[in-house]
C-alpha positions as a printed Julia matrix, in Angstrom:
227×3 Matrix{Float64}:
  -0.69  -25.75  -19.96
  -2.39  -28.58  -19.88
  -2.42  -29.79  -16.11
  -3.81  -25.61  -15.03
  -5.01  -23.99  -18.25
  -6.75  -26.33  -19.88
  -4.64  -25.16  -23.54
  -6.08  -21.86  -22.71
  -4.2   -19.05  -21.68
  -3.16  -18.63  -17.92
  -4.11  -15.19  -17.94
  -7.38  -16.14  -17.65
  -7.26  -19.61  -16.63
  -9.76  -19.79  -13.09
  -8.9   -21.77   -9.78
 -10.62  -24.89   -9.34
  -9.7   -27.97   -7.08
  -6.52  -29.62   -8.61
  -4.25  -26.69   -8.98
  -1.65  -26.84   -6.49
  -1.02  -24.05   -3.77
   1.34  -22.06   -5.64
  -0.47  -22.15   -8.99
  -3.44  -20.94   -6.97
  -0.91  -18.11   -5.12
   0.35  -17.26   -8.47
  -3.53  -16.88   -9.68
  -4.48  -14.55   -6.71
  -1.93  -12.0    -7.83
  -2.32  -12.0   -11.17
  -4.86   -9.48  -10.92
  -2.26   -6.93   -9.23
   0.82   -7.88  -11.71
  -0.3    -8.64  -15.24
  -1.75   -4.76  -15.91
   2.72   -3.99  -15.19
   3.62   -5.92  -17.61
   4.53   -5.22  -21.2
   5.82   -6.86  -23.93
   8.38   -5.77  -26.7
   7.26   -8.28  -29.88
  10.1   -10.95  -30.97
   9.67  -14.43  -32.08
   6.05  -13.69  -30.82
   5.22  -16.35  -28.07
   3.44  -14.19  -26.27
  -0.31  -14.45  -26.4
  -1.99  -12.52  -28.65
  -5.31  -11.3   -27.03
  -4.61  -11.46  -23.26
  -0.38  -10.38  -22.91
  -0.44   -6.6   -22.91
   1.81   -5.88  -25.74
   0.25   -3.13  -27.46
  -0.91    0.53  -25.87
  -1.45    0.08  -22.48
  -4.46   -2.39  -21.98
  -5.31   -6.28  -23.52
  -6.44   -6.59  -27.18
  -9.49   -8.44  -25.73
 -10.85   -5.38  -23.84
 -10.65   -3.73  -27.45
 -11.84   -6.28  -29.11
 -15.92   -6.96  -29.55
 -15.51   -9.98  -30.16
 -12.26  -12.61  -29.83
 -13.2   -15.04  -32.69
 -10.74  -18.27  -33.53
  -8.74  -19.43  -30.95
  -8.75  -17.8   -27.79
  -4.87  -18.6   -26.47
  -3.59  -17.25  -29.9
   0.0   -16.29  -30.4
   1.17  -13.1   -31.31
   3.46  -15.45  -34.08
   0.77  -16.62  -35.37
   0.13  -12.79  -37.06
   3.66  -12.98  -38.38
   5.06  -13.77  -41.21
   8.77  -13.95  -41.96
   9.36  -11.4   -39.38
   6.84   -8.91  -40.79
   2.99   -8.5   -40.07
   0.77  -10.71  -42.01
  -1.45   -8.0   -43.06
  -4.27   -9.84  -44.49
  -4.58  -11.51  -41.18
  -4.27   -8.53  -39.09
  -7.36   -6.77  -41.12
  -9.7    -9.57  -40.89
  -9.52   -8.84  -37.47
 -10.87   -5.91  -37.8
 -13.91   -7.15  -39.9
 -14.43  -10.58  -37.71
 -13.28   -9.6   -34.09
 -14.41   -5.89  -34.35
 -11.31   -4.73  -33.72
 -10.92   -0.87  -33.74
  -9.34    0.21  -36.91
  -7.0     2.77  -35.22
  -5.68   -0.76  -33.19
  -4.94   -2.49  -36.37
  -2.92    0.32  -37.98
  -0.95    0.22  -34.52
  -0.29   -3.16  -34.37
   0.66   -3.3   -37.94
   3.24   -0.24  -37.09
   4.43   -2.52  -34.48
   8.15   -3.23  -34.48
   9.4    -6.33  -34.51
  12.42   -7.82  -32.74
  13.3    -9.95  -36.06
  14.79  -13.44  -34.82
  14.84  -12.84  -30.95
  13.21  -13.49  -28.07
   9.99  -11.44  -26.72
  11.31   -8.84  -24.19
   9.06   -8.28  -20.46
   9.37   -4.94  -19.28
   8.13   -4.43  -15.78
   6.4    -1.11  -16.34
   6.64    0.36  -13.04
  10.26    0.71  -12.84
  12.55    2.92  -14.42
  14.83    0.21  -16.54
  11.68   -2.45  -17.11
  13.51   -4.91  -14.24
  11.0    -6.09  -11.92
  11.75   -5.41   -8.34
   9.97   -6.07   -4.91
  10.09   -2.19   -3.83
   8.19   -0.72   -6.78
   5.45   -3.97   -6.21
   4.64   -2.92   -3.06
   4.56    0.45   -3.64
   1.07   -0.86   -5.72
  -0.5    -2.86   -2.73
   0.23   -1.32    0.45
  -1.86    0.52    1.79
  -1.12    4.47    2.34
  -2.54    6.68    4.97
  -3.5    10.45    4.14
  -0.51   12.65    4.3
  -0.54   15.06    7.07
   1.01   18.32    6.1
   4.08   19.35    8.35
   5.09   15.95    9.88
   7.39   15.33    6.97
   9.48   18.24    8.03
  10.11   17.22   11.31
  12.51   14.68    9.57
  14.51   17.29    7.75
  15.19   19.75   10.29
  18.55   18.09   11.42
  16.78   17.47   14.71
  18.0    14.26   16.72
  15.87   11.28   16.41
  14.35   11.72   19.88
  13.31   15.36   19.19
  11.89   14.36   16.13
   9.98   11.48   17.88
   9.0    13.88   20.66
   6.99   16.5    18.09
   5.6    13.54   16.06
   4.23   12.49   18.94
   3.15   15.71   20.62
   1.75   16.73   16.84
  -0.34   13.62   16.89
  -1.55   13.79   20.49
   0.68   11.13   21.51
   2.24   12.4    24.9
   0.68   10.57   27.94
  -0.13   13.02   30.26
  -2.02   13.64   32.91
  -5.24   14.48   31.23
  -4.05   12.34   28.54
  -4.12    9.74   30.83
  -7.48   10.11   32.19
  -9.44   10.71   28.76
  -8.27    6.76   28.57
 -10.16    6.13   31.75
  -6.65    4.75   33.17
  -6.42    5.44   37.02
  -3.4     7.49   37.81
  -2.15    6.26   41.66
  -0.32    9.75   42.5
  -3.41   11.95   42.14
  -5.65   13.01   45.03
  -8.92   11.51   45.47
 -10.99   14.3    46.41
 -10.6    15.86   43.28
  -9.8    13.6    39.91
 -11.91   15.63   37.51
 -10.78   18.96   38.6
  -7.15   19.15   38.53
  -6.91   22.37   39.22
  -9.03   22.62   42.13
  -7.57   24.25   46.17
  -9.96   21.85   47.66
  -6.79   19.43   48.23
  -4.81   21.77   49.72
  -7.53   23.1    52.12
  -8.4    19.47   53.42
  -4.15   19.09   53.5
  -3.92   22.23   55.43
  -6.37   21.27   57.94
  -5.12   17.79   58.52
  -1.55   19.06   59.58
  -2.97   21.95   61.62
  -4.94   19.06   63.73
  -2.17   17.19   64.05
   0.94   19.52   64.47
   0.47   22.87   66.45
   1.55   26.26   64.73
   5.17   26.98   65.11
   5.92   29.36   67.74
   8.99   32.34   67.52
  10.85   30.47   70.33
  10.42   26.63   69.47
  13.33   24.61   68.93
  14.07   21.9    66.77
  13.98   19.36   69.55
  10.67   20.61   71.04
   8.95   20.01   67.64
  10.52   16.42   67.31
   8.87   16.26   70.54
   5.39   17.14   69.65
């Protein structure tokens, strides 16, 4: 606490030149993992202003105005396992805390005599796990209606490939092929933009008439090899 915080609290303790690299790591996601986590109230070591331990936000975004010391424990509103009510209502008249707040931290329960409980509030059981974190930082791509049934149609993989990729105008061919300005070897050169074209064929037509006569009714095999 002292060496990175400063005795304040290190949710909201700021990077400067003598943290280490994995303080400063452990700084950069804070920002991403502390709105997950919530606390269940025990011997109260949890900090009072800045752990989320009540509703679903920090007392200090409630709060006008965080008066007396600003790394606080949640213990220090206790007393002998109960609320210290007096306490908890001068909060309300010092730190303008909402009144509706300080009814709901004083109906509160406490875990009388153990230890404060984290529960990871993006999975299921309150254990955190690496799956449902990166379900809240990765980056998703609009859904495209009808791919996901390609998977379920008890297709083979290579089907299912094949129409994901002919869906998503994936296929490589021929015009395919030229839209990417790639130059395709096996096509004619008299005709690259029009595919469809008899101009290759006339020119191909014309070329083997020049060069091999028309085949007679009475030529043989032997008199053409000849030619």
């Amino acid at each position: 606490m002292s060496k990175y915080c400063n005795n304040a609290s290190p949710l909201t303790s700021r990077i400067s030149g003598k943290h280490n690299t994995t303080w400063k790591r452990l700084i950069r996601v804070r920002a991403q993992a502390q709105p997950h986590i919530r606390w269940v109230v025990g011997q109260g070591k949890i900090f009072f202003w800045d752990d989320i331990w009540l509703g679903k936000s920090a007392l200090r975004d409630l709060a006008l105005n965080d008066r007396g010391c600003p790394n606080a424990l949640v213990g220090d509103f206790i007393w002998e396992g109960t609320w210290d009510k007096p306490k908890i209502w001068l909060l309300h008249a010092r730190a303008g805390l909402p009144q509706r707040a300080t009814e709901q931290i004083l109906d509160t329960p406490i875990v009388d005599g153990g230890p404060d409980i984290p529960w990871w509030n993006l999975s299921r059981f309150g254990d955190f796990s690496l799956a449902t974190t990166w379900e809240t930082i990765r980056t998703q791509r609009p859904i495209i209606r009808g791919l996901d049934d390609i998977w379920k149609a008890c297709l083979t993989t290579s089907i299912s490939i094949f129409i994901w990729r002919l869906l998503s105008n994936r296929i490589p061919v021929d015009t395919k092929l030229q839209w990417r300005k790639m130059e395709l070897a096996s096509k004619c050169e008299y005709c690259p933009h029009r595919p469809g074209s008899n101009q290759c064929m006339e020119r191909i037509r014309s070329l083997v008439r020049r060069i091999f006569p028309p085949l007679q009714i009475n030529d043989t095999i032997p008199d053409r090899l000849g030619v």
